[in-house]
Coordinates of C-alpha atoms in Angstrom, one line a residue:
M1 CA -25.6 -19.6 66.4
K2 CA -24.7 -15.9 67.0
K3 CA -21.1 -16.9 67.9
R4 CA -20.8 -19.0 64.7
M5 CA -22.0 -16.1 62.6
I6 CA -19.4 -13.8 64.2
S7 CA -16.7 -16.4 63.6
L8 CA -17.7 -16.8 59.9
A9 CA -17.7 -13.0 59.5
L10 CA -14.2 -12.7 61.0
T11 CA -12.9 -15.5 58.7
L12 CA -14.4 -13.8 55.6
A13 CA -12.9 -10.4 56.6
M14 CA -9.4 -12.1 57.0
L15 CA -9.7 -13.7 53.6
L16 CA -10.8 -10.5 51.9
S17 CA -8.0 -8.5 53.5
A18 CA -5.4 -11.0 52.1
M19 CA -6.6 -10.7 48.5
P20 CA -4.4 -8.6 46.3
I21 CA -7.0 -6.2 44.8
S22 CA -5.0 -2.9 44.9
G23 CA -3.6 -1.3 41.8
V24 CA 0.0 -2.2 42.7
L25 CA 1.1 -5.8 42.6
A26 CA 2.2 -7.4 45.8
M27 CA 5.9 -7.8 46.0
E28 CA 7.4 -11.2 45.3
D29 CA 9.3 -12.9 48.0
G30 CA 12.8 -11.5 48.0
A31 CA 11.8 -8.3 46.1
T32 CA 12.7 -4.9 47.6
T33 CA 11.2 -1.5 46.9
E34 CA 14.3 -0.6 44.9
S35 CA 14.1 -3.7 42.7
I36 CA 10.5 -3.0 41.4
L37 CA 10.4 -0.7 38.3
I38 CA 6.8 -1.4 37.4
G39 CA 4.0 -3.1 39.3
E40 CA 0.5 -2.3 37.9
T41 CA -2.8 -4.2 37.9
F42 CA -5.1 -1.3 36.7
N43 CA -7.5 -2.1 39.6
D44 CA -7.2 1.4 41.1
V45 CA -8.1 3.1 37.7
V46 CA -11.7 4.0 37.3
T47 CA -13.5 1.8 34.8
G48 CA -13.4 3.5 31.4
G49 CA -10.4 5.6 32.4
L50 CA -6.8 5.7 31.4
P51 CA -3.7 4.6 33.4
D52 CA -2.1 8.0 33.0
D53 CA -1.0 8.2 36.6
V54 CA 1.6 5.5 36.0
F55 CA 2.2 5.5 32.2
A56 CA 2.5 8.0 29.4
V57 CA -0.5 7.2 27.1
K58 CA -1.2 7.9 23.5
R59 CA -4.3 7.4 21.3
A60 CA -4.2 8.5 17.7
G61 CA -6.4 7.8 14.7
S62 CA -8.5 4.7 15.3
G63 CA -6.3 3.7 18.3
D64 CA -8.0 3.6 21.6
M65 CA -7.7 2.2 25.1
S66 CA -9.5 2.1 28.4
V67 CA -9.5 0.2 31.7
M68 CA -12.3 -2.4 31.7
A69 CA -13.9 -4.6 34.4
V70 CA -12.4 -7.7 32.8
P71 CA -12.4 -10.3 34.1
D72 CA -14.5 -8.5 36.8
A73 CA -14.8 -5.2 38.7
R74 CA -12.3 -6.3 41.3
N75 CA -9.7 -7.5 38.8
K76 CA -9.6 -4.9 36.0
S77 CA -7.4 -4.9 32.8
L78 CA -6.5 -2.5 30.1
Y79 CA -8.3 -2.9 26.8
M80 CA -6.3 -1.7 23.7
T81 CA -7.6 -1.6 20.2
T82 CA -6.6 -0.2 16.8
Q83 CA -7.2 -0.4 13.1
T84 CA -4.6 0.1 10.3
D85 CA -4.8 3.9 10.6
G86 CA -4.3 4.1 14.4
T87 CA -1.8 3.9 17.2
T88 CA -2.3 3.3 20.9
Y89 CA 0.3 2.8 23.6
I90 CA 1.3 3.0 27.2
E91 CA 4.9 3.9 28.0
K92 CA 7.0 3.8 31.3
E93 CA 10.4 5.4 31.8
I94 CA 13.0 2.8 33.0
V95 CA 15.7 4.1 35.3
N96 CA 18.5 1.6 35.2
P97 CA 21.8 3.4 35.1
E98 CA 23.8 0.3 36.0
N99 CA 22.3 -1.6 33.0
A100 CA 21.2 -4.3 35.4
P101 CA 19.3 -7.4 34.1
L102 CA 15.5 -6.8 34.0
T103 CA 12.6 -9.2 34.0
L104 CA 9.3 -8.2 32.6
G105 CA 6.1 -10.1 33.2
F106 CA 2.5 -9.4 32.1
K107 CA -0.8 -11.1 31.1
M108 CA -2.3 -10.7 27.7
M109 CA -5.6 -11.9 26.2
P110 CA -6.0 -11.3 22.4
G111 CA -9.4 -10.5 21.0
N112 CA -8.4 -11.4 17.5
L113 CA -5.4 -13.1 15.8
G114 CA -3.7 -10.2 14.0
S115 CA -0.1 -9.2 13.6
F116 CA 1.5 -6.8 16.1
S117 CA 4.6 -5.9 18.1
L118 CA 3.3 -5.3 21.6
V119 CA 6.5 -5.0 23.6
N120 CA 8.9 -2.3 22.5
I121 CA 12.1 -0.7 23.8
V122 CA 12.3 3.1 23.5
D123 CA 15.7 4.8 23.6
D124 CA 16.5 8.3 24.8
A125 CA 16.2 9.6 21.2
G126 CA 12.7 8.2 20.9
N127 CA 13.6 5.4 18.6
V128 CA 11.3 2.3 19.0
T129 CA 12.6 -1.2 18.8
P130 CA 10.2 -4.2 18.9
V131 CA 11.3 -7.0 21.1
F132 CA 9.3 -9.8 19.4
E133 CA 6.5 -9.9 16.8
V134 CA 3.2 -11.7 16.5
T135 CA 2.2 -12.6 12.9
D136 CA -1.4 -13.7 12.3
G137 CA -1.6 -14.8 15.9
K138 CA 1.7 -16.7 15.9
I139 CA 5.2 -16.1 17.3
M140 CA 7.6 -17.1 14.5
K141 CA 11.3 -17.4 14.2
D142 CA 13.2 -18.1 11.0
G143 CA 9.9 -19.2 9.3
E144 CA 9.2 -21.7 12.1
E145 CA 6.0 -21.4 14.2
L146 CA 7.0 -21.4 17.9
F147 CA 3.6 -20.6 19.5
A148 CA 0.0 -20.0 18.3
F149 CA -2.3 -17.9 20.4
E150 CA -6.0 -18.4 20.8
T151 CA -8.6 -15.6 21.2
N152 CA -10.3 -14.8 24.5
R153 CA -7.7 -16.7 26.6
W154 CA -5.2 -15.2 29.1
Y155 CA -1.5 -15.9 28.6
Y156 CA 1.3 -15.1 30.9
M157 CA 4.2 -13.5 29.1
E158 CA 7.7 -13.1 30.5
V159 CA 10.8 -11.4 29.0
A160 CA 14.2 -11.6 30.6
F161 CA 16.5 -8.7 29.4
N162 CA 20.3 -8.9 29.5
I163 CA 20.8 -5.1 29.0
T164 CA 24.6 -5.3 28.7
D165 CA 24.6 -7.9 25.9
K166 CA 21.4 -6.5 24.3
A167 CA 19.7 -9.9 24.5
F168 CA 16.4 -11.2 25.8
T169 CA 14.7 -14.5 26.5
L170 CA 10.9 -14.9 25.9
A171 CA 8.6 -17.3 27.5
V172 CA 4.8 -17.8 27.2
D173 CA 3.0 -19.7 30.0
N174 CA 6.4 -20.7 31.3
Q175 CA 7.4 -22.2 28.0
K176 CA 10.7 -20.8 26.8
L177 CA 10.4 -19.9 23.1
I178 CA 13.1 -17.5 22.0
K179 CA 16.6 -16.4 23.1
K180 CA 17.7 -13.5 20.9
T181 CA 20.9 -11.6 21.0
G182 CA 22.1 -8.4 19.2
I183 CA 18.9 -6.4 19.5
K184 CA 19.7 -3.1 17.8
Y185 CA 18.9 -0.2 20.2
N186 CA 21.0 2.6 21.7
N187 CA 19.8 2.4 25.3
F188 CA 16.8 1.1 27.3
A189 CA 15.2 4.4 28.3
A190 CA 11.5 3.3 28.4
L191 CA 9.2 0.3 27.9
R192 CA 6.3 0.7 25.6
F193 CA 3.2 -1.6 25.0
Q194 CA 1.9 -0.6 21.6
L195 CA -0.5 -1.4 18.9
S196 CA 0.1 0.5 15.7
A197 CA -1.0 0.2 12.0
T198 CA -2.8 -3.1 12.6
T199 CA -6.3 -4.4 13.1
Q200 CA -6.0 -5.8 16.6
E201 CA -7.6 -5.8 20.1
L202 CA -6.3 -7.2 23.3
Y203 CA -6.5 -7.0 27.1
L204 CA -3.3 -6.3 29.1
D205 CA -2.9 -6.9 32.8
D206 CA -0.6 -7.4 35.8
I207 CA 2.5 -5.7 34.4
T208 CA 5.6 -6.2 36.5
M209 CA 9.2 -5.3 35.9
Y210 CA 12.0 -6.1 38.3
R211 CA 15.7 -5.5 38.5
A212 CA 16.9 -9.1 38.9
D213 CA 20.2 -8.1 40.5
L214 CA 18.4 -6.6 43.5
L215 CA 16.3 -9.7 44.3
T216 CA 17.5 -11.7 47.2
G217 CA 18.0 -15.4 47.7
E218 CA 16.6 -17.6 44.9
R219 CA 13.8 -15.2 43.9
K220 CA 15.3 -14.2 40.7
Y221 CA 12.3 -15.3 38.7
F222 CA 8.6 -14.7 38.8
E223 CA 6.1 -16.9 40.7
G224 CA 5.7 -20.2 39.0
S225 CA 8.3 -19.4 36.3
R226 CA 11.1 -21.7 35.1
L227 CA 12.8 -18.9 33.2
F228 CA 15.9 -18.2 35.3
L229 CA 18.0 -15.2 34.6

């Protein structure tokens, strides 16, 4: 009986040690340290705190954010909320002098179905360019509904950026939705997740950004993704 208990304890310790609970995402197969520009899970941030060790953060007016124990204390996420008079964002400088292709992945859970532009490109002059827009909880293109979100449900979002051509491809839950060219921005100096001048709340988690050209083998896409660069 004693030997069995020791064996069970060792097995449990091995399982726990293999779980990715740190604040930095485990590298994908084929990824190198140089290829990873962002890898944040918010798990190392104190509950109720701000992720200001990794991102520049701003809260103005009714805009607010804090790291919450959602879905649980071992797997935290960033809660962001604002009303029409507020702004809240996190921003990360992107160092990519070669204008290499980039792939962004993150999880999002909307708390209500408002209108917002969450993912934004910031140039070196501080100009902000939305990558895609959500209107009343829907992703639209030329008047056509491409995707409708539901509240209190996690979605995996992925954006593949072609920096040279100023183009991107957007996928939600591995469903390719938009391929857009001719985005009007001067340069890709920073990535910003922002809620501004809208009544909206959402949770954000597992933010990753890779330089696709530095991945090896066939790992030029995220785990489970069908969105090849």
